[in-house]
XYZ file of C-alpha atoms in Angstrom:
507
model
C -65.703 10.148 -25.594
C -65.971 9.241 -21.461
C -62.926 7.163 -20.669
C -65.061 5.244 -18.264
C -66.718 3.009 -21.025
C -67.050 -0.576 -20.184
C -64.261 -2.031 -21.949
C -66.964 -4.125 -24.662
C -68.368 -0.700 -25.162
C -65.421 0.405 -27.448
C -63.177 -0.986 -30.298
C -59.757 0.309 -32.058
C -59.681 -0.195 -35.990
C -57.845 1.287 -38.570
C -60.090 3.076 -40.987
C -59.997 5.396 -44.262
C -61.641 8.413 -43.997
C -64.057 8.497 -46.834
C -65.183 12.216 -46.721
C -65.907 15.175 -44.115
C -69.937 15.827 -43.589
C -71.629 18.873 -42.816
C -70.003 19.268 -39.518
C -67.003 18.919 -40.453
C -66.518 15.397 -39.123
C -64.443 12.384 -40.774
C -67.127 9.359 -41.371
C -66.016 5.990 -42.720
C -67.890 2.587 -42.905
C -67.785 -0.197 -39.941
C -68.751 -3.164 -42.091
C -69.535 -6.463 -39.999
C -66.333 -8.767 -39.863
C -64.253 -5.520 -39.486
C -61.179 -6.578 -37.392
C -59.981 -4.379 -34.581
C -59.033 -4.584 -31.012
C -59.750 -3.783 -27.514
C -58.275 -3.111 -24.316
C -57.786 -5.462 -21.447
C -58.315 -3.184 -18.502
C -61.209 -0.491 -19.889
C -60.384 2.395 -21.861
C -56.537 4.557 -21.747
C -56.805 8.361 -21.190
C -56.356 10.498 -24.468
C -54.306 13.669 -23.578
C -52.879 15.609 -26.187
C -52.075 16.338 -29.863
C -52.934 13.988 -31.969
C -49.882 11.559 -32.419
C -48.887 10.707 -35.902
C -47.252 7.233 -36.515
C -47.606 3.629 -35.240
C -47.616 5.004 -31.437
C -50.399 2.616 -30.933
C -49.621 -0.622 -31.925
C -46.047 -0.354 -30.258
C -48.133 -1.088 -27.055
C -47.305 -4.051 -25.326
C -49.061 -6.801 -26.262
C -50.448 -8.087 -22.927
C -52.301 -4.622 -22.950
C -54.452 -5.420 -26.135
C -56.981 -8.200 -27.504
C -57.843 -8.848 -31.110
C -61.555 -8.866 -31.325
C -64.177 -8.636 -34.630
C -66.520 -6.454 -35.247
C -70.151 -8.271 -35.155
C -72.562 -5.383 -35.297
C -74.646 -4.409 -38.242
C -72.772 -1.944 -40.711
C -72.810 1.405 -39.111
C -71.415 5.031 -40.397
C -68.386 6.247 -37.921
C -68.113 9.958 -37.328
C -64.400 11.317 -35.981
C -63.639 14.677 -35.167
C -60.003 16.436 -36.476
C -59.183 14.094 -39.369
C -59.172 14.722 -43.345
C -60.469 12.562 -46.109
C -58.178 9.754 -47.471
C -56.345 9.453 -43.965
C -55.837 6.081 -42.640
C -56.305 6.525 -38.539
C -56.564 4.605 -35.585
C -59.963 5.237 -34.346
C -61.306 4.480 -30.959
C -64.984 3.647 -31.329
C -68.161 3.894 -29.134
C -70.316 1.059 -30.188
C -73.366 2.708 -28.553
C -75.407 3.831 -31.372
C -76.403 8.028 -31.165
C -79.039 9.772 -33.045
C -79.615 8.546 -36.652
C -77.393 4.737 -36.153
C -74.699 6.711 -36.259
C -71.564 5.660 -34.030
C -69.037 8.129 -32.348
C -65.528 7.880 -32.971
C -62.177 9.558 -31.587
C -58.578 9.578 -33.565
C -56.141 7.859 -30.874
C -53.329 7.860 -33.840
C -52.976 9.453 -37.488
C -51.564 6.626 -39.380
C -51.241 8.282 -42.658
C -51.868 11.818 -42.544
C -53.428 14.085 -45.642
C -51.513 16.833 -47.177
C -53.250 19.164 -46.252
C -53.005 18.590 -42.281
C -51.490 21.049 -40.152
C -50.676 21.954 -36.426
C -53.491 24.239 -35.507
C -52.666 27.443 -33.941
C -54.492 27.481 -30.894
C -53.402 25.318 -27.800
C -56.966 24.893 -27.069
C -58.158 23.155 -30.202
C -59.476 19.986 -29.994
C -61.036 20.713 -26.181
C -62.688 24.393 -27.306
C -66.209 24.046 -28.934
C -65.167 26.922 -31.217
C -62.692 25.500 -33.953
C -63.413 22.159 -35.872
C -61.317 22.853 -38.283
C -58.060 24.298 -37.475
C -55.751 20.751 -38.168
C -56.720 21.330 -42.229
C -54.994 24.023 -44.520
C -56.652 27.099 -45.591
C -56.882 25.933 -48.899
C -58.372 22.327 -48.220
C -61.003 24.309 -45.546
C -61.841 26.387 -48.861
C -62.303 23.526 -51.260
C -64.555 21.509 -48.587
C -66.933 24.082 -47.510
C -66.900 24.605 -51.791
C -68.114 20.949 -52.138
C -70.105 21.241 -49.087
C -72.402 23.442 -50.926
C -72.469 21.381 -54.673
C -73.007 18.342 -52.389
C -76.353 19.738 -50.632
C -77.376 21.059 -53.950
C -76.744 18.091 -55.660
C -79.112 16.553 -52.952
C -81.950 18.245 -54.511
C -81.209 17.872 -57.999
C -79.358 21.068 -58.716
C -76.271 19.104 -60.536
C -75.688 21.425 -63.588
C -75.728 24.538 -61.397
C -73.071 27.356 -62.312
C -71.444 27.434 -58.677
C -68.301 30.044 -58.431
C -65.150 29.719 -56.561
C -65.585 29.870 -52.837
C -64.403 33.585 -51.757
C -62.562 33.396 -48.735
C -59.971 34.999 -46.456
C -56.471 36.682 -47.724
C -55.950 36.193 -43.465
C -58.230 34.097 -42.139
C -57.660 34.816 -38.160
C -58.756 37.850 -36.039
C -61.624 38.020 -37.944
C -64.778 37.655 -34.885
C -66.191 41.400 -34.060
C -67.988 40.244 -31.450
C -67.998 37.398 -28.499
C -69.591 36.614 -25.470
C -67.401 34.738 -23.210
C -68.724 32.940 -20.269
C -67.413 33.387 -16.309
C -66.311 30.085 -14.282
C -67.274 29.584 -10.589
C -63.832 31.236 -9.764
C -64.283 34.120 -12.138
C -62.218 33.423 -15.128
C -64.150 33.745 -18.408
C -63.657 30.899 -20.757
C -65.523 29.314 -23.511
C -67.780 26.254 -23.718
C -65.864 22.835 -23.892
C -66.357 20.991 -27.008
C -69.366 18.205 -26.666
C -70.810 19.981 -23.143
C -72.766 23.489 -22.225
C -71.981 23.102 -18.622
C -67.711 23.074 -18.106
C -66.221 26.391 -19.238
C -62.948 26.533 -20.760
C -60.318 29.139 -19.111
C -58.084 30.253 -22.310
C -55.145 31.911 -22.540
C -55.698 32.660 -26.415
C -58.416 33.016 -29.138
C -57.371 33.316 -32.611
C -60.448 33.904 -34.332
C -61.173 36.964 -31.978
C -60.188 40.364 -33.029
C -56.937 40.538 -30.783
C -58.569 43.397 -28.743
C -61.401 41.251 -27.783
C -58.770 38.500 -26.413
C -57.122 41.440 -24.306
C -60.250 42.647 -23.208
C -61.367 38.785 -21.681
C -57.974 39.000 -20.682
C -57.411 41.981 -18.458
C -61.675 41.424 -17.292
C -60.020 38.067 -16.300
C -57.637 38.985 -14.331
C -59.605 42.141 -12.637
C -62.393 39.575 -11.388
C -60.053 37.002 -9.838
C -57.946 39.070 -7.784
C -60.952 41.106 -6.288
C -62.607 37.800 -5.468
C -65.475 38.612 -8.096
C -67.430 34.808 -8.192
C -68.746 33.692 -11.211
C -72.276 32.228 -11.885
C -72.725 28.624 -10.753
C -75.238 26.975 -13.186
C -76.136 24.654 -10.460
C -76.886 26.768 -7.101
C -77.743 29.336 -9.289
C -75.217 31.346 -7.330
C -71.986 34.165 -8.110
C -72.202 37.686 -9.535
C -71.127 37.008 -12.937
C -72.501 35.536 -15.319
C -71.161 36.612 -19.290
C -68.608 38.814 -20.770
C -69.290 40.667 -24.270
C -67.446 42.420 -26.158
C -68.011 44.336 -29.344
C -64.806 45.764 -31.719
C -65.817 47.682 -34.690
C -63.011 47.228 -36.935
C -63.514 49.966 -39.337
C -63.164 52.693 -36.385
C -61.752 50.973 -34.235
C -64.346 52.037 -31.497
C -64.981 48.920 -28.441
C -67.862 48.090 -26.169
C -67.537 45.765 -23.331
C -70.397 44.706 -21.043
C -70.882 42.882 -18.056
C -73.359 40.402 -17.551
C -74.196 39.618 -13.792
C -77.051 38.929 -11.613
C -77.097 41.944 -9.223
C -77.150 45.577 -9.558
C -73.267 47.019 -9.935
C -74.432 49.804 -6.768
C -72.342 47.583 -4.967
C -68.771 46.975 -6.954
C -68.126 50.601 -8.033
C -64.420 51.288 -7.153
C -63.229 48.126 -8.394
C -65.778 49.097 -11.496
C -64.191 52.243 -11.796
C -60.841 50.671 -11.763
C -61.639 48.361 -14.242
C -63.029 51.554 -16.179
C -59.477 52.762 -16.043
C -57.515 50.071 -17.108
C -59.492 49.475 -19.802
C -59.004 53.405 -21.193
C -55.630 53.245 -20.403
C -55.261 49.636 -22.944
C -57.621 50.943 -25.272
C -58.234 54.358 -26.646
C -61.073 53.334 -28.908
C -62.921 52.219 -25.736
C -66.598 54.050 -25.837
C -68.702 51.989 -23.385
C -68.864 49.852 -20.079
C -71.741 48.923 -19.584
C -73.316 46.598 -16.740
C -76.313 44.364 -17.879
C -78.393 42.672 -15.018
C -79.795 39.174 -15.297
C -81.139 37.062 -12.839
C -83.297 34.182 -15.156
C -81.971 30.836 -14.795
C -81.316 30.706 -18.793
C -77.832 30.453 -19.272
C -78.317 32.859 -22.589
C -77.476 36.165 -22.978
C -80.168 38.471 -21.256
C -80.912 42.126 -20.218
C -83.227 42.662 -17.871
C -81.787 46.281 -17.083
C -79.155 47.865 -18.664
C -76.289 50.547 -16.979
C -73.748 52.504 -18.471
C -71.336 52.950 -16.343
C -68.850 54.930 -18.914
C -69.552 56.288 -22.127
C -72.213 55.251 -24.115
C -74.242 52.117 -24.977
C -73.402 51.865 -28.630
C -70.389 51.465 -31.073
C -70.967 52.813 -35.055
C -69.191 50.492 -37.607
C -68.877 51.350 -41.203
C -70.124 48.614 -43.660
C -70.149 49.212 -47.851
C -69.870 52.768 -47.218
C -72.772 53.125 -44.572
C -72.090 53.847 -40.564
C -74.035 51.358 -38.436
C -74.978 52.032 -34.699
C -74.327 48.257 -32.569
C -75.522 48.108 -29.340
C -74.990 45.103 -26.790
C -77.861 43.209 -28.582
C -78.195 44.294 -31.693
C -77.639 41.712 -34.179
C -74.629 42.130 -37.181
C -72.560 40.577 -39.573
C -70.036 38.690 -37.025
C -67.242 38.868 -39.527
C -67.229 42.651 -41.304
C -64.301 42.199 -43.453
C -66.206 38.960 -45.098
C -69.161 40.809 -44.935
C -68.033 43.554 -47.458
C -67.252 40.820 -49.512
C -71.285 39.232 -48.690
C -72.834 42.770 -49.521
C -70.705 43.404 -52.779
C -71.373 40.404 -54.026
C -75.187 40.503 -53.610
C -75.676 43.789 -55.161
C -73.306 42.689 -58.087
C -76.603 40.528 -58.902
C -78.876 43.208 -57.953
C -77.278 45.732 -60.604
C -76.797 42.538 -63.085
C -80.999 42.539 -62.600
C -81.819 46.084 -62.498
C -79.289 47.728 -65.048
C -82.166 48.468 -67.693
C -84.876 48.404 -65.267
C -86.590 51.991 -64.734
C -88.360 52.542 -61.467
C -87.297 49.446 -59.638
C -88.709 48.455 -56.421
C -87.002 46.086 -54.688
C -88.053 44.124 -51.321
C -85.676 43.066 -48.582
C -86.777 40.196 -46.403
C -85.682 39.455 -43.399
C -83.820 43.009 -43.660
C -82.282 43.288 -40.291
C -80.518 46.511 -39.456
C -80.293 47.425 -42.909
C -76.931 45.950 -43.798
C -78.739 45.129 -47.361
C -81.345 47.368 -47.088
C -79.508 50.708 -47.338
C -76.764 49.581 -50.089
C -79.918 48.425 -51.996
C -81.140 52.213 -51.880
C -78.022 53.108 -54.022
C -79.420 50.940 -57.067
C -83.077 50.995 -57.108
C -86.060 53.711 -56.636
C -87.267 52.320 -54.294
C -86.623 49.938 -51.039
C -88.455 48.662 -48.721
C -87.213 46.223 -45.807
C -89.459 43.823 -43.468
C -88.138 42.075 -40.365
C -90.208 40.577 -37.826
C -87.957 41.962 -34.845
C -89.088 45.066 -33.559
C -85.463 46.540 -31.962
C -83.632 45.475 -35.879
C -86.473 47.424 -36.905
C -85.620 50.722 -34.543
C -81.714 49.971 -35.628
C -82.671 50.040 -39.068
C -84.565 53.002 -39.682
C -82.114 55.148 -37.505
C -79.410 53.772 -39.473
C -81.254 54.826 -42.588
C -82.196 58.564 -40.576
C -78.143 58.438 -39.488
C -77.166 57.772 -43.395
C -79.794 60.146 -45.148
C -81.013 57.525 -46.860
C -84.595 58.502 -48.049
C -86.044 56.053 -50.415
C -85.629 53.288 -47.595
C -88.643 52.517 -45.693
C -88.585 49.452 -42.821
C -91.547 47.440 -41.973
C -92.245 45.446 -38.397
C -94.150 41.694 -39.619
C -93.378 38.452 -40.540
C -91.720 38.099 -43.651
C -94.682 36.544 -45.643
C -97.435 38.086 -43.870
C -95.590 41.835 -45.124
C -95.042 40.878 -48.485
C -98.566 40.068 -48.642
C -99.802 43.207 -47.256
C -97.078 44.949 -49.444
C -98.284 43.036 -52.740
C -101.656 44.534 -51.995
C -100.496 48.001 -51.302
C -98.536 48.484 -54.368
C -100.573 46.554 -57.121
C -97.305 45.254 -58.860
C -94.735 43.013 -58.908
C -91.411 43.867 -56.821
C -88.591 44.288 -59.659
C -86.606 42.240 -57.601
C -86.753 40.796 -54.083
C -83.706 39.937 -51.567
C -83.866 37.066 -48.748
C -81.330 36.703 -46.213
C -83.156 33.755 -43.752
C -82.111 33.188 -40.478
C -80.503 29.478 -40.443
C -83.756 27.557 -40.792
C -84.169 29.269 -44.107
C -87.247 31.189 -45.630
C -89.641 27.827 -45.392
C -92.451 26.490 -47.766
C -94.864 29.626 -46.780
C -92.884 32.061 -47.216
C -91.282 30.567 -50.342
C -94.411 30.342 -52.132
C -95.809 33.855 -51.363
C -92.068 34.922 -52.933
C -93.750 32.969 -56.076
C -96.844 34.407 -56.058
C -95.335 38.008 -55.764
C -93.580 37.108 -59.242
C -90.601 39.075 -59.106
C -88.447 39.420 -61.922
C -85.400 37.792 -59.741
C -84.581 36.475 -56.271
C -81.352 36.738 -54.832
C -81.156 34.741 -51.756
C -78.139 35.383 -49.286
C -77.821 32.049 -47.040
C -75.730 31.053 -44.081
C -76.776 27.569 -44.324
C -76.550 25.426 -47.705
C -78.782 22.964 -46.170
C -82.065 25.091 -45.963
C -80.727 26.821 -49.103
C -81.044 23.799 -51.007
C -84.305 23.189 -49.693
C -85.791 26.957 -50.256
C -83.736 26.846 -54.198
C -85.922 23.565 -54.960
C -89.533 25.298 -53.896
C -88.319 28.474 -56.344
C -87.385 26.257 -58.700
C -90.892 24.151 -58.714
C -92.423 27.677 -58.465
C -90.894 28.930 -62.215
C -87.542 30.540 -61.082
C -84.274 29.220 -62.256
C -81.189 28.687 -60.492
C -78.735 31.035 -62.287
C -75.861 31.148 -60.091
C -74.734 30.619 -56.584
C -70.851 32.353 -54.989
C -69.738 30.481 -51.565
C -68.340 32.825 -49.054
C -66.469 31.889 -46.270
C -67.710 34.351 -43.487
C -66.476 31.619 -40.301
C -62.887 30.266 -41.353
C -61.730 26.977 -39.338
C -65.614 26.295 -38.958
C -67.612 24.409 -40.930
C -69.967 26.856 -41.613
C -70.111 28.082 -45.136
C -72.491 31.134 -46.819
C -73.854 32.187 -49.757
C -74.927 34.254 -52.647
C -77.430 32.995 -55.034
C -79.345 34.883 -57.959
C -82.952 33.101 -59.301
C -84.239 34.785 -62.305
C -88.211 33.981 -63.139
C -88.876 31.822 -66.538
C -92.549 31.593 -65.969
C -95.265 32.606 -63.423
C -95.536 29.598 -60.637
């Protein structure tokens, strides 16, 4: 929250914390009458962990007004507190999107249980972590209700929902990260609440540790050669994004440069950062040099160079070896993806254990990460993606596996079940979503339906669109038999899942 608020602009209360939301923010009610007070002399800077105690109202009293709360009854959202805390909340009374109004916890008054002091020294100011101040456990049980909560929602209030699965050691757990360079050349993060100020860090804990030495010793290469960063505004500097990919199963590494010019130009200091980067790390296969001069802050490759070793790292996933390039998209969290995979084909084989001849579809199939352990289980398997380079991935990973009874379609997800519907003159024994975040959608849904499989199972990284998708299969004759949480993004608020549908009657 700006400090520079006119002073009428923002009120202290105390408040209980009724519940976390989807975000992972605190809300609580601001009825009218609510009393509270306000500064004198604008708004005090917040630096710091959050202090627990009466820090607050030890203030002396010249420094404070009483003042009521007149404003219609309004929802607060606070980041970094826990349900049933009492806190002192500073409040923006400048309504944001929905009514809501924005709060920020100046003192814990009565802190939950569960709190504790989050690892990183950047929590709080890093857009990464929302979760960090809360204990394993409580994370677990949240992201648990999280999901009966949104299913609820819909209707879905008897359904059989499992134990969240998470982490035996939830840290270290990221494969992959793209880290953005500052004006002076230090690669940081975004700042919590903004896309333009980069954090510098001196630690990530959700990285794999190699990927926080990598940003580290990049870091320090770029400043003392005088390398600039990008500068969003002139649209100036040389670079722009670091990425690096660990492959924690053989412990192979790919780091890449993102910059705006060709690297003709920077290759001693290239070659010394070549160097350095064996000597660290012996599992070190590529350095590679991607050019991109658009003015979109993403991730781009306009031209790629390798400038050592090769442009690809091969990860092993549920028995299969996976080639990753710089782009290609994969499971961001492998360890939790075993668990993802494993759990999904535990329904598959629940579904196709007396089934003879099964042929199963994978939607939205990816590189294969379902796709090929599907192979294993049915006669058949055929996987459609709409993205043409998952679709190159895929079938080499299938060539690189010798899986045979694999085959990997390029169409929309609908549109190729259609065309595959018509091509085989049968039902799909079963048939395996895995949506991006806005989830399969209405169309798509109801051509799912009208293909009539004997089961769904639908593998969802957000509850939200889940809930919406399960309610469409449910209308269309499926049943809800069972959905498994699993917590691929610990100290996030981001939850997954496992679901299995089984069809009662044709929709």
């Amino acid at each position: 929250m700006p400090h520079e608020q006119k002073t009428r602009d923002v009120l202290w209360v105390r408040a209980r914390i009724r519940e976390l939301d989807e975000q992972g923010y605190g809300r609580f009610r601001l009825e009218t009458g609510t009393p509270g007070w306000e500064w004198a002399e604008g708004v005090p800077p917040f630096e710091g962990p959050l202090p627990i105690g009466e820090e607050f109202l030890r203030q002396p009293a010249e420094s404070v007004g009483n003042r009521t709360y007149r404003g219609k009854p309004r929802d607060v959202v606070v980041p970094y507190v826990l349900p049933g805390e009492e806190v002192l909340v500073r409040v923006d009374l400048r309504p944001q999107k929905k009514g809501l109004l924005r709060g920020w916890p100046e003192t814990i008054l009565s802190p939950h249980d569960g709190r504790v002091l989050p690892r990183c020294r950047h929590f709080g100011a890093c857009g990464g972590c929302a979760l960090q101040h809360a204990a394993y456990e409580l994370q677990l049980a949240y992201k648990e209700e999280k999901v009966r909560r949104l299913l609820s929602a819909q209707g879905m209030r008897d359904v059989s929902i499992s134990p969240i699965r998470g982490m035996a050691h939830p840290w270290g757990y990221r494969n992959k990260m793209e880290f953005t360079f500052r004006s002076d050349g230090i690669p940081g993060l975004h700042a919590k609440g903004t896309y333009r100020e980069i954090l510098p860090l001196s630690e990530c804990h959700i990285a794999h540790p190699d990927i926080d030495r990598v940003r580290e010793i990049v870091g320090k290469w770029a400043r003392e050669r005088g390398l600039p960063g990008y500068d969003k505004d002139r649209h100036s500097g040389l670079l722009r994004h670091l990425v690096v990919r660990k492959a924690f199963a053989t412990g192979e590494l790919l780091v890449a440069l993102v910059a705006t010019e060709t690297p003709d130009g920077y290759a001693s200091s290239l070659a010394e950062l070549g160097a350095e980067l064996r000597r660290t790390f012996p599992g070190l296969r590529g350095l590679l040099w991607a050019e991109n001069r658009s003015l979109s802050d993403a991730v781009q490759v306009e031209r790629l160079h390798v400038l050592e070793g090769r442009p690809y790292i091969e990860e092993l996933l549920g028995g299969f070896r996976y080639r990753l390039e710089l782009e290609t998209f994969f499971q961001t969290n492998p360890l939790q993806a075993e668990v993802l995979v494993s759990t999904a084909l535990a329904y598959v084989r629940e579904v196709l254990d007396s089934s003879a001849n099964a042929l199963v579809v994978d939607l939205y199939s990816g590189v294969g990460t379902f796709t090929l352990p599907l192979a294993r289980v049915a006669e058949r398997v055929v996987g459609i993606e709409v993205v043409p380079a998952s679709v190159e991935a895929a079938r080499r990973n299938a060539a690189q596996n010798a899986v045979a009874n694999v085959e990997f379609r390029l169409a929309d997800a609908g549109e190729g079940l259609q065309r595959l519907l018509r091509e085989w003159g049968r039902a799909p024994s079963l048939l395996l979503l895995d949506p991006p975040r806005a989830g399969a959608g209405a169309r798509t849904v109801r051509t799912v339906i009208d293909a009539a499989p004997e089961a769904v199972v639908y593998v969802s990284c957000n509850p939200a669109t889940f809930a919406e998708d399960a309610a469409r299969l449910m209308d269309g004759g499926y049943a809800l038999v069972s959905v498994i949480p699993v917590d691929m993004f610990p100290h996030t608020p981001h939850v997954e899942l496992v679901a299995l549908f089984r069809r009662t009657r044709l929709g």
